[in-house]
PDB file as gemmi writes it, atoms N, CA and C in Angstrom:
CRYST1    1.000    1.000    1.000  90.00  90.00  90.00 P 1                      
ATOM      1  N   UNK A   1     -53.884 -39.318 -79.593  1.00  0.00           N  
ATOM      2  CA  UNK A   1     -53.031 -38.146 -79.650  1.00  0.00           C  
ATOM      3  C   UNK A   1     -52.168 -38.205 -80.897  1.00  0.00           C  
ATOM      4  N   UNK A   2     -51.617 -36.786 -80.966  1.00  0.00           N  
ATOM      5  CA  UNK A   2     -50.771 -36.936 -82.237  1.00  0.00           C  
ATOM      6  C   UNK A   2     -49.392 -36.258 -82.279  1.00  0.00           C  
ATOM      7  N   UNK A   3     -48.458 -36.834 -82.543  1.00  0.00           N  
ATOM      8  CA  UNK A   3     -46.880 -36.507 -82.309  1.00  0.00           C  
ATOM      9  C   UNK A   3     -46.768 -36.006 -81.079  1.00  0.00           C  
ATOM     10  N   UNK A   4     -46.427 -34.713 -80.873  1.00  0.00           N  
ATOM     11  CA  UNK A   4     -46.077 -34.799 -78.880  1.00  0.00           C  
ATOM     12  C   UNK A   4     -47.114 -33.685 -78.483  1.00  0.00           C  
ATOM     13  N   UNK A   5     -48.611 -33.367 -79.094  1.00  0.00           N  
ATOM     14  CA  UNK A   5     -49.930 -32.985 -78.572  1.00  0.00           C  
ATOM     15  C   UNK A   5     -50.219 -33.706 -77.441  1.00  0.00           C  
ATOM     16  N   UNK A   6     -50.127 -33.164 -76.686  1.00  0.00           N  
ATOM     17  CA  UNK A   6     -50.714 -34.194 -75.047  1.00  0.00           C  
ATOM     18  C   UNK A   6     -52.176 -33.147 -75.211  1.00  0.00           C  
ATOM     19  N   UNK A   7     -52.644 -32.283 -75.709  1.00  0.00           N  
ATOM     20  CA  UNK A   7     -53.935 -31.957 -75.306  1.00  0.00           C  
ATOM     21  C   UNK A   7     -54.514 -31.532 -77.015  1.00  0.00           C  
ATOM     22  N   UNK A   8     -55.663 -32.829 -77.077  1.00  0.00           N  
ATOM     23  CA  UNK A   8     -56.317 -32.331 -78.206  1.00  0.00           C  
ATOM     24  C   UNK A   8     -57.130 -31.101 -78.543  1.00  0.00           C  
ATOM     25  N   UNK A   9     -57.261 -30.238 -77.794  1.00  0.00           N  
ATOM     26  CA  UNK A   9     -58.642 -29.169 -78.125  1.00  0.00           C  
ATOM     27  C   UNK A   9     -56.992 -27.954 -78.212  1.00  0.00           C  
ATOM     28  N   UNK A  10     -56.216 -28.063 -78.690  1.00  0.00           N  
ATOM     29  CA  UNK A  10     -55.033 -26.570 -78.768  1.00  0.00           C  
ATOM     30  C   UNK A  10     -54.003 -27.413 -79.323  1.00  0.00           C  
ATOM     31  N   UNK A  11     -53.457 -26.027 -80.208  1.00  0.00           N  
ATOM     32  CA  UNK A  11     -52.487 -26.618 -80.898  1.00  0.00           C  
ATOM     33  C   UNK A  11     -51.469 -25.389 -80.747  1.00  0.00           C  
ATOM     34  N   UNK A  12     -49.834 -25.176 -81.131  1.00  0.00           N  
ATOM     35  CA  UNK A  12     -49.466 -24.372 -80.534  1.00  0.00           C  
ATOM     36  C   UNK A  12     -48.535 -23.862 -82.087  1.00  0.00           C  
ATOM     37  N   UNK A  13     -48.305 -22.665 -82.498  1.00  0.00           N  
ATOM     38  CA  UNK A  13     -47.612 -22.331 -83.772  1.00  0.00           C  
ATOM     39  C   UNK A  13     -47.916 -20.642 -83.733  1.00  0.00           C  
ATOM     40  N   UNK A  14     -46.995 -19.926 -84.733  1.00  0.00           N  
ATOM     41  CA  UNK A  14     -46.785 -18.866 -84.787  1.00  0.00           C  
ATOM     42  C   UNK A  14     -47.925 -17.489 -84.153  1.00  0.00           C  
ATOM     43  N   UNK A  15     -47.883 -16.193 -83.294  1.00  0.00           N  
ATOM     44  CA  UNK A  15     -48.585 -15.589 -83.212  1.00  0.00           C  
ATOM     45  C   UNK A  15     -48.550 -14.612 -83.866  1.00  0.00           C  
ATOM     46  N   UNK A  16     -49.547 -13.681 -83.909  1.00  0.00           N  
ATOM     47  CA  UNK A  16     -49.129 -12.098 -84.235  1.00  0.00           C  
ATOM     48  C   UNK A  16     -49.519 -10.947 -83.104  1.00  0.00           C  
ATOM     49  N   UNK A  17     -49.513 -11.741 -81.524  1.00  0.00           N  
ATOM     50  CA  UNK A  17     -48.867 -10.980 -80.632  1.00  0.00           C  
ATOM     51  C   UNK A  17     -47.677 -11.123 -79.702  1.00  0.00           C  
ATOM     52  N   UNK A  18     -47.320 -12.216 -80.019  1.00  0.00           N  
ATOM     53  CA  UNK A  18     -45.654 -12.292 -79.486  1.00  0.00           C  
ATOM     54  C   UNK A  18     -45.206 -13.766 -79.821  1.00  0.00           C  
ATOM     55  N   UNK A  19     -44.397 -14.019 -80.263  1.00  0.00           N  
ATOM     56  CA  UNK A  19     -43.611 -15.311 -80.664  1.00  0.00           C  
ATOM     57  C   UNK A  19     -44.448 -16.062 -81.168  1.00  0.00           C  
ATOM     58  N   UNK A  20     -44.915 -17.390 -80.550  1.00  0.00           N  
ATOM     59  CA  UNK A  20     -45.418 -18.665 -80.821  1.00  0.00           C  
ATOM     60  C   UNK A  20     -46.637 -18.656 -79.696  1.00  0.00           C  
ATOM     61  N   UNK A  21     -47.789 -18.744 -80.356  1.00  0.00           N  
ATOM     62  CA  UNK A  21     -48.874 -18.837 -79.041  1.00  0.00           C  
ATOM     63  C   UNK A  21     -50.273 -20.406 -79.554  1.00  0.00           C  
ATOM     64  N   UNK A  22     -50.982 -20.427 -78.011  1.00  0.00           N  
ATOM     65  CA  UNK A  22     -51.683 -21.028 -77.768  1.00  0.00           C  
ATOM     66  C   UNK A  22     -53.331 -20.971 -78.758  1.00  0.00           C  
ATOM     67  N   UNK A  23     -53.396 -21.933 -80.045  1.00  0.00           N  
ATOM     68  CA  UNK A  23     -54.593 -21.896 -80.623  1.00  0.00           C  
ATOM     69  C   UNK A  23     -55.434 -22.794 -79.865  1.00  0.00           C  
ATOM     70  N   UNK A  24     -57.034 -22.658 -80.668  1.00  0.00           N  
ATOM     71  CA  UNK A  24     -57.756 -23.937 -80.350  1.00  0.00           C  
ATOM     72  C   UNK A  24     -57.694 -24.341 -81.648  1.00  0.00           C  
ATOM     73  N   UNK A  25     -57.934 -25.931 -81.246  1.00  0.00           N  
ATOM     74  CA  UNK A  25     -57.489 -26.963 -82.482  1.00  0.00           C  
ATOM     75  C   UNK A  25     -59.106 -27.657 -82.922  1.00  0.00           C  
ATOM     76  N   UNK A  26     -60.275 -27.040 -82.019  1.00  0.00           N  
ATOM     77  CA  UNK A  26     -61.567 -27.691 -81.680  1.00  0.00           C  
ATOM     78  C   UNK A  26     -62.294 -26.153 -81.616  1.00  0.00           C  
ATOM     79  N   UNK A  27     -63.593 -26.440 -81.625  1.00  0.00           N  
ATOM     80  CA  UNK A  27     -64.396 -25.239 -81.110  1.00  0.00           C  
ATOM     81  C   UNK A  27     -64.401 -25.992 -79.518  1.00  0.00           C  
ATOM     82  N   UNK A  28     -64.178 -24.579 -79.204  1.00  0.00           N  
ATOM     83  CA  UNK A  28     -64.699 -24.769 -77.968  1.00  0.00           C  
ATOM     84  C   UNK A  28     -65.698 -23.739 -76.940  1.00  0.00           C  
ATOM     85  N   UNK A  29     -66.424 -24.022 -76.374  1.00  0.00           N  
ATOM     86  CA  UNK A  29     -67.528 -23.806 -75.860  1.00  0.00           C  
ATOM     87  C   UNK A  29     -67.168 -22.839 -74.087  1.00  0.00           C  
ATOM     88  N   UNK A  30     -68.168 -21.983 -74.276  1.00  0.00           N  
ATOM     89  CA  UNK A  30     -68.010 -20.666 -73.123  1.00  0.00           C  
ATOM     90  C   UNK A  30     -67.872 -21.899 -71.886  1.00  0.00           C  
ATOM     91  N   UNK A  31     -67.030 -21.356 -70.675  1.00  0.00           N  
ATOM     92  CA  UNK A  31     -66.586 -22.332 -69.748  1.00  0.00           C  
ATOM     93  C   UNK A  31     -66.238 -23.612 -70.004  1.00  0.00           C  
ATOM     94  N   UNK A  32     -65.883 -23.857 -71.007  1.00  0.00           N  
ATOM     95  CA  UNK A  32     -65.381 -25.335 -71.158  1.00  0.00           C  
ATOM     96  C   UNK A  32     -63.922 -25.096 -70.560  1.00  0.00           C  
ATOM     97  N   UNK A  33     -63.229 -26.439 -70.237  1.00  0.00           N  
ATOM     98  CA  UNK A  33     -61.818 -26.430 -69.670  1.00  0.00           C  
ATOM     99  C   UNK A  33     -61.049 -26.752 -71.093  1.00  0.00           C  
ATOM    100  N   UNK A  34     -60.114 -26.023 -70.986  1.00  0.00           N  
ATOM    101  CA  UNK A  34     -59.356 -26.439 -71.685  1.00  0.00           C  
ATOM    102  C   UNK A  34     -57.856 -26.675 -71.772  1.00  0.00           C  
ATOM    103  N   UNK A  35     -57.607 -26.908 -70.615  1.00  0.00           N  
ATOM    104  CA  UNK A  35     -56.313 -27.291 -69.789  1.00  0.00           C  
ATOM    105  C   UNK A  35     -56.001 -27.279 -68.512  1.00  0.00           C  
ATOM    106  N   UNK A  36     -54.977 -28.057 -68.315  1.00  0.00           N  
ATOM    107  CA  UNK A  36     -54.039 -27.778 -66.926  1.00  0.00           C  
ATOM    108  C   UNK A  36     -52.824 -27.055 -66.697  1.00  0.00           C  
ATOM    109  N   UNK A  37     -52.312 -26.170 -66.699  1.00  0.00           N  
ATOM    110  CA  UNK A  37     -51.140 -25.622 -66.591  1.00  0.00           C  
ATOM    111  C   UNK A  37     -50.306 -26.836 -66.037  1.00  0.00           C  
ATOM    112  N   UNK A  38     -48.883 -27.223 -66.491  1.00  0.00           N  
ATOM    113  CA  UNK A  38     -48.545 -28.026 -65.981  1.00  0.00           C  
ATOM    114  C   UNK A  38     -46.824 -27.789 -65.835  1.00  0.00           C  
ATOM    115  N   UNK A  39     -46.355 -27.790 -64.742  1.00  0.00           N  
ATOM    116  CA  UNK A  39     -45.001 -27.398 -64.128  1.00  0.00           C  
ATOM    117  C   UNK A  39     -44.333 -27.431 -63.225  1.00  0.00           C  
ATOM    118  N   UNK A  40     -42.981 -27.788 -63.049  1.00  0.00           N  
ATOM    119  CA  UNK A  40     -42.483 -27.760 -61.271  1.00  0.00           C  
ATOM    120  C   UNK A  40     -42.626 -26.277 -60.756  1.00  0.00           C  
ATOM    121  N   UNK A  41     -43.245 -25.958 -59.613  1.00  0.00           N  
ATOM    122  CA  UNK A  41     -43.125 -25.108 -59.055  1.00  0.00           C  
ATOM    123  C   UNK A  41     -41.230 -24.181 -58.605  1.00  0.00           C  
ATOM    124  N   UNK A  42     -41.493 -22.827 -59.176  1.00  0.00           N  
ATOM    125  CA  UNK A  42     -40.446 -21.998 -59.412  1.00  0.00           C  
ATOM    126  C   UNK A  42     -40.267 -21.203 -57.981  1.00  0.00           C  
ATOM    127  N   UNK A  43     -39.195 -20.204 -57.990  1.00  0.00           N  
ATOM    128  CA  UNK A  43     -39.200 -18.991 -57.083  1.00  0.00           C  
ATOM    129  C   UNK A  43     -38.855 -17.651 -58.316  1.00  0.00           C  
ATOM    130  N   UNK A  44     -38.038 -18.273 -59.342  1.00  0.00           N  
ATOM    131  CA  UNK A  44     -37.682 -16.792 -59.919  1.00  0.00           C  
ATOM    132  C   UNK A  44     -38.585 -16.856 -61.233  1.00  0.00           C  
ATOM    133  N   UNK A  45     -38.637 -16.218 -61.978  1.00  0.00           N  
ATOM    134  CA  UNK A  45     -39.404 -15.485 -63.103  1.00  0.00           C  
ATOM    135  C   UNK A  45     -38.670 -15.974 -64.246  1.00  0.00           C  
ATOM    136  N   UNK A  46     -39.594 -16.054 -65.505  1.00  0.00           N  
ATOM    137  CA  UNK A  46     -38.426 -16.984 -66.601  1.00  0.00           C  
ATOM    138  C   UNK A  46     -40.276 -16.807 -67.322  1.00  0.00           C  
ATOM    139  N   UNK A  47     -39.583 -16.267 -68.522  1.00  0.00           N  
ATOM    140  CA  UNK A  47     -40.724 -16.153 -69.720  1.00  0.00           C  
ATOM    141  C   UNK A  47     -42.138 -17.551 -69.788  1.00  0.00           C  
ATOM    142  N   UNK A  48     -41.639 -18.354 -69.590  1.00  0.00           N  
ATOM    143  CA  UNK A  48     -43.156 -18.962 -69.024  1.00  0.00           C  
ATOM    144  C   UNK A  48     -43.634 -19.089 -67.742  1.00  0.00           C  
ATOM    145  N   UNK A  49     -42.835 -18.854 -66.685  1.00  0.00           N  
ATOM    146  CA  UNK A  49     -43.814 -19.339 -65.229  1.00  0.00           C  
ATOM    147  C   UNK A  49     -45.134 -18.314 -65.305  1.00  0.00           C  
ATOM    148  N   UNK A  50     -46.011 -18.568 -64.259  1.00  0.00           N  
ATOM    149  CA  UNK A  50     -47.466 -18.469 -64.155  1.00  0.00           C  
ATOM    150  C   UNK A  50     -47.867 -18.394 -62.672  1.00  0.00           C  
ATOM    151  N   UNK A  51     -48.091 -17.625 -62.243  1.00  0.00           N  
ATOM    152  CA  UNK A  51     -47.704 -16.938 -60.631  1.00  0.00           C  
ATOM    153  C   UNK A  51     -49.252 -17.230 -60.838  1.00  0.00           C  
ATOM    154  N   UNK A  52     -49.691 -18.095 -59.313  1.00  0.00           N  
ATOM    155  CA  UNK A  52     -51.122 -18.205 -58.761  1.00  0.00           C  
ATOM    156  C   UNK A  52     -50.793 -17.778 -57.440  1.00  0.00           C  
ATOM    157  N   UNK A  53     -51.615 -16.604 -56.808  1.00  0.00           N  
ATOM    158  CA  UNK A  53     -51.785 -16.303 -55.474  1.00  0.00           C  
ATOM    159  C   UNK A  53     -51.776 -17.816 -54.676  1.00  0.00           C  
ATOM    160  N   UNK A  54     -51.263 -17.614 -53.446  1.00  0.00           N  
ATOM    161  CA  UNK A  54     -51.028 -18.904 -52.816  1.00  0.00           C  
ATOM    162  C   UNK A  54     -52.689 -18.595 -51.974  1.00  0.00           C  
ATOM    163  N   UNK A  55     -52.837 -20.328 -51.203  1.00  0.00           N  
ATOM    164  CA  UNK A  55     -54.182 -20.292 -50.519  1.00  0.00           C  
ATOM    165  C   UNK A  55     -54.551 -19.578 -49.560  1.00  0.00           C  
ATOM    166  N   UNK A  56     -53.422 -18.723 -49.082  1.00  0.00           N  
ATOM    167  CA  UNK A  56     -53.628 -17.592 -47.964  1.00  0.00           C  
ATOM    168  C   UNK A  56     -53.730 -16.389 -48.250  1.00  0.00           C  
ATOM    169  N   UNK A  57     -53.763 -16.064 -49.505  1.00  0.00           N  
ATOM    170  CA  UNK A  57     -53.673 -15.040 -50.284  1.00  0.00           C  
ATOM    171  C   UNK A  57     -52.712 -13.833 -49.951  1.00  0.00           C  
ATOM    172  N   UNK A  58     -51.580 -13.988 -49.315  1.00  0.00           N  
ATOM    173  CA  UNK A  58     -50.924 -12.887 -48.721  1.00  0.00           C  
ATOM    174  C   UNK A  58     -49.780 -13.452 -49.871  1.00  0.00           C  
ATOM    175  N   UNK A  59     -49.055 -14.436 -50.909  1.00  0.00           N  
ATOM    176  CA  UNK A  59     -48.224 -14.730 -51.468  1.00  0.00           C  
ATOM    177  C   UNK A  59     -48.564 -15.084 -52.835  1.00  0.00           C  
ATOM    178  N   UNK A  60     -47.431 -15.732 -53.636  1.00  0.00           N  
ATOM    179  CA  UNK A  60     -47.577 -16.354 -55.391  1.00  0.00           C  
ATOM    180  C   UNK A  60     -46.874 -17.165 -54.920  1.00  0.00           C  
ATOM    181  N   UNK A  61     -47.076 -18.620 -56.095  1.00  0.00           N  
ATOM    182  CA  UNK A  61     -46.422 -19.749 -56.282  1.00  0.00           C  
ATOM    183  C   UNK A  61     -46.293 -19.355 -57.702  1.00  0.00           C  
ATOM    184  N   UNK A  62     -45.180 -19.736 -58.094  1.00  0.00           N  
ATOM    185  CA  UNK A  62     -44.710 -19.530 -59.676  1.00  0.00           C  
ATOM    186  C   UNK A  62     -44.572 -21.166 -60.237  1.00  0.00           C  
ATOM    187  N   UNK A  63     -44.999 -21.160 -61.435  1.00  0.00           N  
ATOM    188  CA  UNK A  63     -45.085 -22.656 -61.910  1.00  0.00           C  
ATOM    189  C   UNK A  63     -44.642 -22.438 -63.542  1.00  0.00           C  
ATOM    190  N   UNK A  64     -43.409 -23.043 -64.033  1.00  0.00           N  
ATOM    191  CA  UNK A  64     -42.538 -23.230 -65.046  1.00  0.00           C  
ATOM    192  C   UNK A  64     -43.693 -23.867 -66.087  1.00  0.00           C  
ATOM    193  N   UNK A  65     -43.938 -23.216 -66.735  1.00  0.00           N  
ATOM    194  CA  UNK A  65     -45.195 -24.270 -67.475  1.00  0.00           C  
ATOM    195  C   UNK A  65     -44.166 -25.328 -68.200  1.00  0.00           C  
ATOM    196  N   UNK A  66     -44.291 -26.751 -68.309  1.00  0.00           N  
ATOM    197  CA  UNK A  66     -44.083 -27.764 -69.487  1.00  0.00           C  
ATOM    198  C   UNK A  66     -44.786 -27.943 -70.837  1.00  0.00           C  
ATOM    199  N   UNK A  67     -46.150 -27.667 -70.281  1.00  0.00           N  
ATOM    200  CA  UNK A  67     -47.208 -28.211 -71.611  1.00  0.00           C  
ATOM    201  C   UNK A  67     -47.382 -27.119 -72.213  1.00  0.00           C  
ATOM    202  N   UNK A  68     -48.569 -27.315 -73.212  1.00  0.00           N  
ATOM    203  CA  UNK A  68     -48.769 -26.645 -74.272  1.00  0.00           C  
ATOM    204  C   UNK A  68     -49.427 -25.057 -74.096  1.00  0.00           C  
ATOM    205  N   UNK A  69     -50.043 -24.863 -72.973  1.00  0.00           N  
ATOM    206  CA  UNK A  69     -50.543 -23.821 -72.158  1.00  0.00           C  
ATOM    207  C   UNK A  69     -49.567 -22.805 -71.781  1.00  0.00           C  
ATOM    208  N   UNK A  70     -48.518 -22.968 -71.682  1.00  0.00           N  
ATOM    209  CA  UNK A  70     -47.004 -22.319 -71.685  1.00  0.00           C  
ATOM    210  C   UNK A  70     -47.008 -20.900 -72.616  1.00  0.00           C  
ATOM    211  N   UNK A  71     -47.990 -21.310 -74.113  1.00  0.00           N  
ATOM    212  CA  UNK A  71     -47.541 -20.328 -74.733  1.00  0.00           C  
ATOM    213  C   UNK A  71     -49.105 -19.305 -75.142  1.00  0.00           C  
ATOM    214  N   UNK A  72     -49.821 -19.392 -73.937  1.00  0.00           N  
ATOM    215  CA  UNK A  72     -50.898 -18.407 -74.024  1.00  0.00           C  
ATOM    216  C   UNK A  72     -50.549 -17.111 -73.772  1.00  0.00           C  
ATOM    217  N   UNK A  73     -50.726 -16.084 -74.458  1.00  0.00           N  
ATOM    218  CA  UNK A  73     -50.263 -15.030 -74.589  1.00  0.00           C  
ATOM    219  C   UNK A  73     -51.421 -13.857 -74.135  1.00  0.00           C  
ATOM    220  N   UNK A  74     -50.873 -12.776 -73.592  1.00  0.00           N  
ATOM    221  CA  UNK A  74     -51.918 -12.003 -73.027  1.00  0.00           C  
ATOM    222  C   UNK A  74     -52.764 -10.813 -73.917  1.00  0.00           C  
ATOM    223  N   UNK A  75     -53.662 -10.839 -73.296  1.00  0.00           N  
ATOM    224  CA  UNK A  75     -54.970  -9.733 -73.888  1.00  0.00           C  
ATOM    225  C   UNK A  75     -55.329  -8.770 -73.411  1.00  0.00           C  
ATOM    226  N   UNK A  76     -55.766  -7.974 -73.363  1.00  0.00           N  
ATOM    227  CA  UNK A  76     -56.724  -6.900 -72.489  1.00  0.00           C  
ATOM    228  C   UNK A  76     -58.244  -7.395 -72.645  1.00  0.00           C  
ATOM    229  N   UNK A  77     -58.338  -7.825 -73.978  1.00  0.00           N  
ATOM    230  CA  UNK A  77     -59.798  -8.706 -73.848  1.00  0.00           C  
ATOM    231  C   UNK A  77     -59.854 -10.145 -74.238  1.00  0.00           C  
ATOM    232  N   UNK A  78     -58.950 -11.237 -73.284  1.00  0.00           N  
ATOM    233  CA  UNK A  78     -58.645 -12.408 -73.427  1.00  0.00           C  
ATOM    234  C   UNK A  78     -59.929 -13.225 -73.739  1.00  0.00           C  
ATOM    235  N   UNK A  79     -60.203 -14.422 -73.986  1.00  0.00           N  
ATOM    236  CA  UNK A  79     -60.769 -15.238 -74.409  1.00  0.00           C  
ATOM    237  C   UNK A  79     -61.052 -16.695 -73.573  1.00  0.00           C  
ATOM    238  N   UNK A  80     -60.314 -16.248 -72.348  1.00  0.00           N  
ATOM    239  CA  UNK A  80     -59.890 -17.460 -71.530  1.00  0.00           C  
ATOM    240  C   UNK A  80     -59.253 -16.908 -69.961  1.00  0.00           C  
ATOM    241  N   UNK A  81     -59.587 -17.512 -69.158  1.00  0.00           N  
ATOM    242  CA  UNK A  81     -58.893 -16.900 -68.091  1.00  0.00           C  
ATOM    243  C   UNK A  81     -58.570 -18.460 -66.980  1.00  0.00           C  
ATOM    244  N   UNK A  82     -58.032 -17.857 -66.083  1.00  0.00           N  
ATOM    245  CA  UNK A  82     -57.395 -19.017 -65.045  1.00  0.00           C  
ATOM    246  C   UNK A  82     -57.681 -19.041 -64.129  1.00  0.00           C  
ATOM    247  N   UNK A  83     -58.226 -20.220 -63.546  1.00  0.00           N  
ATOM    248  CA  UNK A  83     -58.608 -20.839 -61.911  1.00  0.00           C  
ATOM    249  C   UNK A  83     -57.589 -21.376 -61.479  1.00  0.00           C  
ATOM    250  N   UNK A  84     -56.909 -20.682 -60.991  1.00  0.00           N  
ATOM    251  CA  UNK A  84     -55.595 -21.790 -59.940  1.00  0.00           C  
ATOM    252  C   UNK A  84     -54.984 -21.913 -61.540  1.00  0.00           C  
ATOM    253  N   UNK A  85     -54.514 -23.406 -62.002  1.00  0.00           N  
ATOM    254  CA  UNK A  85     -53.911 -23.824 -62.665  1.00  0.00           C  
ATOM    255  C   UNK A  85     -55.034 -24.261 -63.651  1.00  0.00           C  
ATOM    256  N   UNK A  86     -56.094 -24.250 -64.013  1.00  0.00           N  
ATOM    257  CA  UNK A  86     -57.170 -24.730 -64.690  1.00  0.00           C  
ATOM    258  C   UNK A  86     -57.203 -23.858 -65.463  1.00  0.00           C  
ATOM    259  N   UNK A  87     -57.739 -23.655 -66.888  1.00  0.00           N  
ATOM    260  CA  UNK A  87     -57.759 -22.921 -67.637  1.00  0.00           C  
ATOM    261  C   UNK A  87     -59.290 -22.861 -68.700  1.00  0.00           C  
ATOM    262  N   UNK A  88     -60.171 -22.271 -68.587  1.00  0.00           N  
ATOM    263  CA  UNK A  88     -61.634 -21.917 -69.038  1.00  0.00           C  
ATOM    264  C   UNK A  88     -61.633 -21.101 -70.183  1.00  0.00           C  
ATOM    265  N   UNK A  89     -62.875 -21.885 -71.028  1.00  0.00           N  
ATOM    266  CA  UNK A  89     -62.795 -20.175 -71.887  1.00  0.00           C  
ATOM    267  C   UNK A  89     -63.813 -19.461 -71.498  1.00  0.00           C  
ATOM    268  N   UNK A  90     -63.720 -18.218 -71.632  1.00  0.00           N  
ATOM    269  CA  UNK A  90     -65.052 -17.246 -71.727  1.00  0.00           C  
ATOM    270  C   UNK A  90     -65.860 -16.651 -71.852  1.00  0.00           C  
ATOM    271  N   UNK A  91     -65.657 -17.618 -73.735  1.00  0.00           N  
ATOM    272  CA  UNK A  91     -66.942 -17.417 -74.576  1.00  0.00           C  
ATOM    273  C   UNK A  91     -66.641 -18.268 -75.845  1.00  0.00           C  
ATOM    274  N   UNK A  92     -67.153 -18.335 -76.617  1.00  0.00           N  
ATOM    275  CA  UNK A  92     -66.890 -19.745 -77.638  1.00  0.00           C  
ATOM    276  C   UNK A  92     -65.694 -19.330 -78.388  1.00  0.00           C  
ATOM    277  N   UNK A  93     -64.681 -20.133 -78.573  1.00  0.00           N  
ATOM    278  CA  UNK A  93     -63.204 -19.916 -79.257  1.00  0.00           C  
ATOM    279  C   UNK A  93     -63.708 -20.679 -80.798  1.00  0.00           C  
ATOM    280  N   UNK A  94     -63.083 -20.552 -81.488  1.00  0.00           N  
ATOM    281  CA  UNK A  94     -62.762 -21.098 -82.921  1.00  0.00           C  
ATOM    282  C   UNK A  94     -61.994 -21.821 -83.253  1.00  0.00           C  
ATOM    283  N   UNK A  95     -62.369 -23.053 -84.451  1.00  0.00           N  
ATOM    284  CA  UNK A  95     -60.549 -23.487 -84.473  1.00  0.00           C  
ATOM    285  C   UNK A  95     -59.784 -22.454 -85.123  1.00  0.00           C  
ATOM    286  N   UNK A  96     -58.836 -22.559 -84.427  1.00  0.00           N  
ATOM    287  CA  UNK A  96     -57.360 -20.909 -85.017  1.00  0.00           C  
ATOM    288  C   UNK A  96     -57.985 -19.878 -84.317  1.00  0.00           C  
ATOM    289  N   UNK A  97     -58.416 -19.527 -83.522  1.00  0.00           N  
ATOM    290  CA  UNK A  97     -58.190 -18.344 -82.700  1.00  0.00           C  
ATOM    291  C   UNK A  97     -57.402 -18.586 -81.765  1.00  0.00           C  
ATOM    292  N   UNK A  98     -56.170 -17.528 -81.470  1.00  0.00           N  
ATOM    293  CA  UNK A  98     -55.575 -17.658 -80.567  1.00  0.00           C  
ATOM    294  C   UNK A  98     -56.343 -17.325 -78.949  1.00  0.00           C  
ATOM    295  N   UNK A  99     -55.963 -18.260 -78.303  1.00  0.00           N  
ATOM    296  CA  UNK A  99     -56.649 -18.253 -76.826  1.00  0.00           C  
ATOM    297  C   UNK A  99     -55.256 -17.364 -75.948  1.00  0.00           C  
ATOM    298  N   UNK A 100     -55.703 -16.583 -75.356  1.00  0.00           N  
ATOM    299  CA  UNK A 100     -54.881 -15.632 -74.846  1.00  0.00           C  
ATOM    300  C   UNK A 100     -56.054 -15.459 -73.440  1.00  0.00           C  
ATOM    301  N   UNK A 101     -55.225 -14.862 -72.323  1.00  0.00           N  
ATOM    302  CA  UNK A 101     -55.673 -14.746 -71.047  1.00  0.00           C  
ATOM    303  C   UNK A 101     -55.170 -12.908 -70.577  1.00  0.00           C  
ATOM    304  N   UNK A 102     -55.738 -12.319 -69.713  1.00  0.00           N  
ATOM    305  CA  UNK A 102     -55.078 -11.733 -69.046  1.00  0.00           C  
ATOM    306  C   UNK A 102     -54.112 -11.561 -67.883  1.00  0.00           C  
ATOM    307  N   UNK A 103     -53.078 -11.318 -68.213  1.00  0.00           N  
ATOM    308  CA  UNK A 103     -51.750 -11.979 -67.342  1.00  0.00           C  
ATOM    309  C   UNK A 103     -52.113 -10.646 -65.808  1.00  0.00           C  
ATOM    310  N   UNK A 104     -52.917  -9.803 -66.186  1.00  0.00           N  
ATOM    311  CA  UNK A 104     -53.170  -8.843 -64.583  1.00  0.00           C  
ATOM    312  C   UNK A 104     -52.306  -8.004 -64.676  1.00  0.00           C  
ATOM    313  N   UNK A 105     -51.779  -7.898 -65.662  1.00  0.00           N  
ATOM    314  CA  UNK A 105     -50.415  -6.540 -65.223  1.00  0.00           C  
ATOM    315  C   UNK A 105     -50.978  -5.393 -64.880  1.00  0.00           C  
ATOM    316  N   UNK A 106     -52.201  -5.140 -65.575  1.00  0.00           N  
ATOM    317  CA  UNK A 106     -53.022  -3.601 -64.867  1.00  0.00           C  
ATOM    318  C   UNK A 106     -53.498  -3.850 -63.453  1.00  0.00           C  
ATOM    319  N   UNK A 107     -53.655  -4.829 -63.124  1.00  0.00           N  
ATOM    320  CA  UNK A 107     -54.058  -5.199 -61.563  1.00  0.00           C  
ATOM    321  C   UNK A 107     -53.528  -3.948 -60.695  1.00  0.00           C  
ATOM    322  N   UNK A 108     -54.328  -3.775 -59.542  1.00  0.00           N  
ATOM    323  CA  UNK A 108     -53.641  -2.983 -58.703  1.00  0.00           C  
ATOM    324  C   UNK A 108     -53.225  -3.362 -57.670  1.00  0.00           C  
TER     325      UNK A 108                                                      
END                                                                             
């Protein structure tokens, strides 16, 4: 590893869709993993938590991200999407493309 990178395949520095976002630092490959969301579980809302439907599906658990995944930023045609706290891509990324997800706000 290198200085405080805990995950080699992303690196994290300026976007041009909102602040500071989530690159790949590697190519990476359609369904490959490329993280863990990682955080104490929240109740209120705060510019990084990451709301996963709970296992009964009637609720959300909100999770404060720590790591570097914190600063994936959203798409309408993301590049990456989320299992629980796992994070996939969904088609081959580049090094320097920003990896962005859809956060669901159009959800109904």
């Amino acid at each position: 590893m290198s200085g405080n990178r805990l995950n080699e395949l992303v690196t994290v520095g300026p976007s041009t869709i909102h602040g500071r976002g989530l690159f790949a630092a590697k190519t990476l490959e359609a369904g490959q993993l490329i993280g863990v969301y990682d955080g104490p579980v929240v109740e209120e809302n705060d510019s990084h938590v990451l709301w996963i439907e709970d296992n009964s599906g009637t609720g959300w658990i909100g999770y404060d991200g720590e790591n570097e995944l914190r600063f994936m930023n959203h798409s309408d045609q993301p590049n990456a999407e989320m299992d629980g706290l796992h994070c996939y891509s969904v088609r081959k990324i580049l090094p320097g493309d920003e990896i962005t997800i859809d956060y669901g706000w159009n959800d109904s």
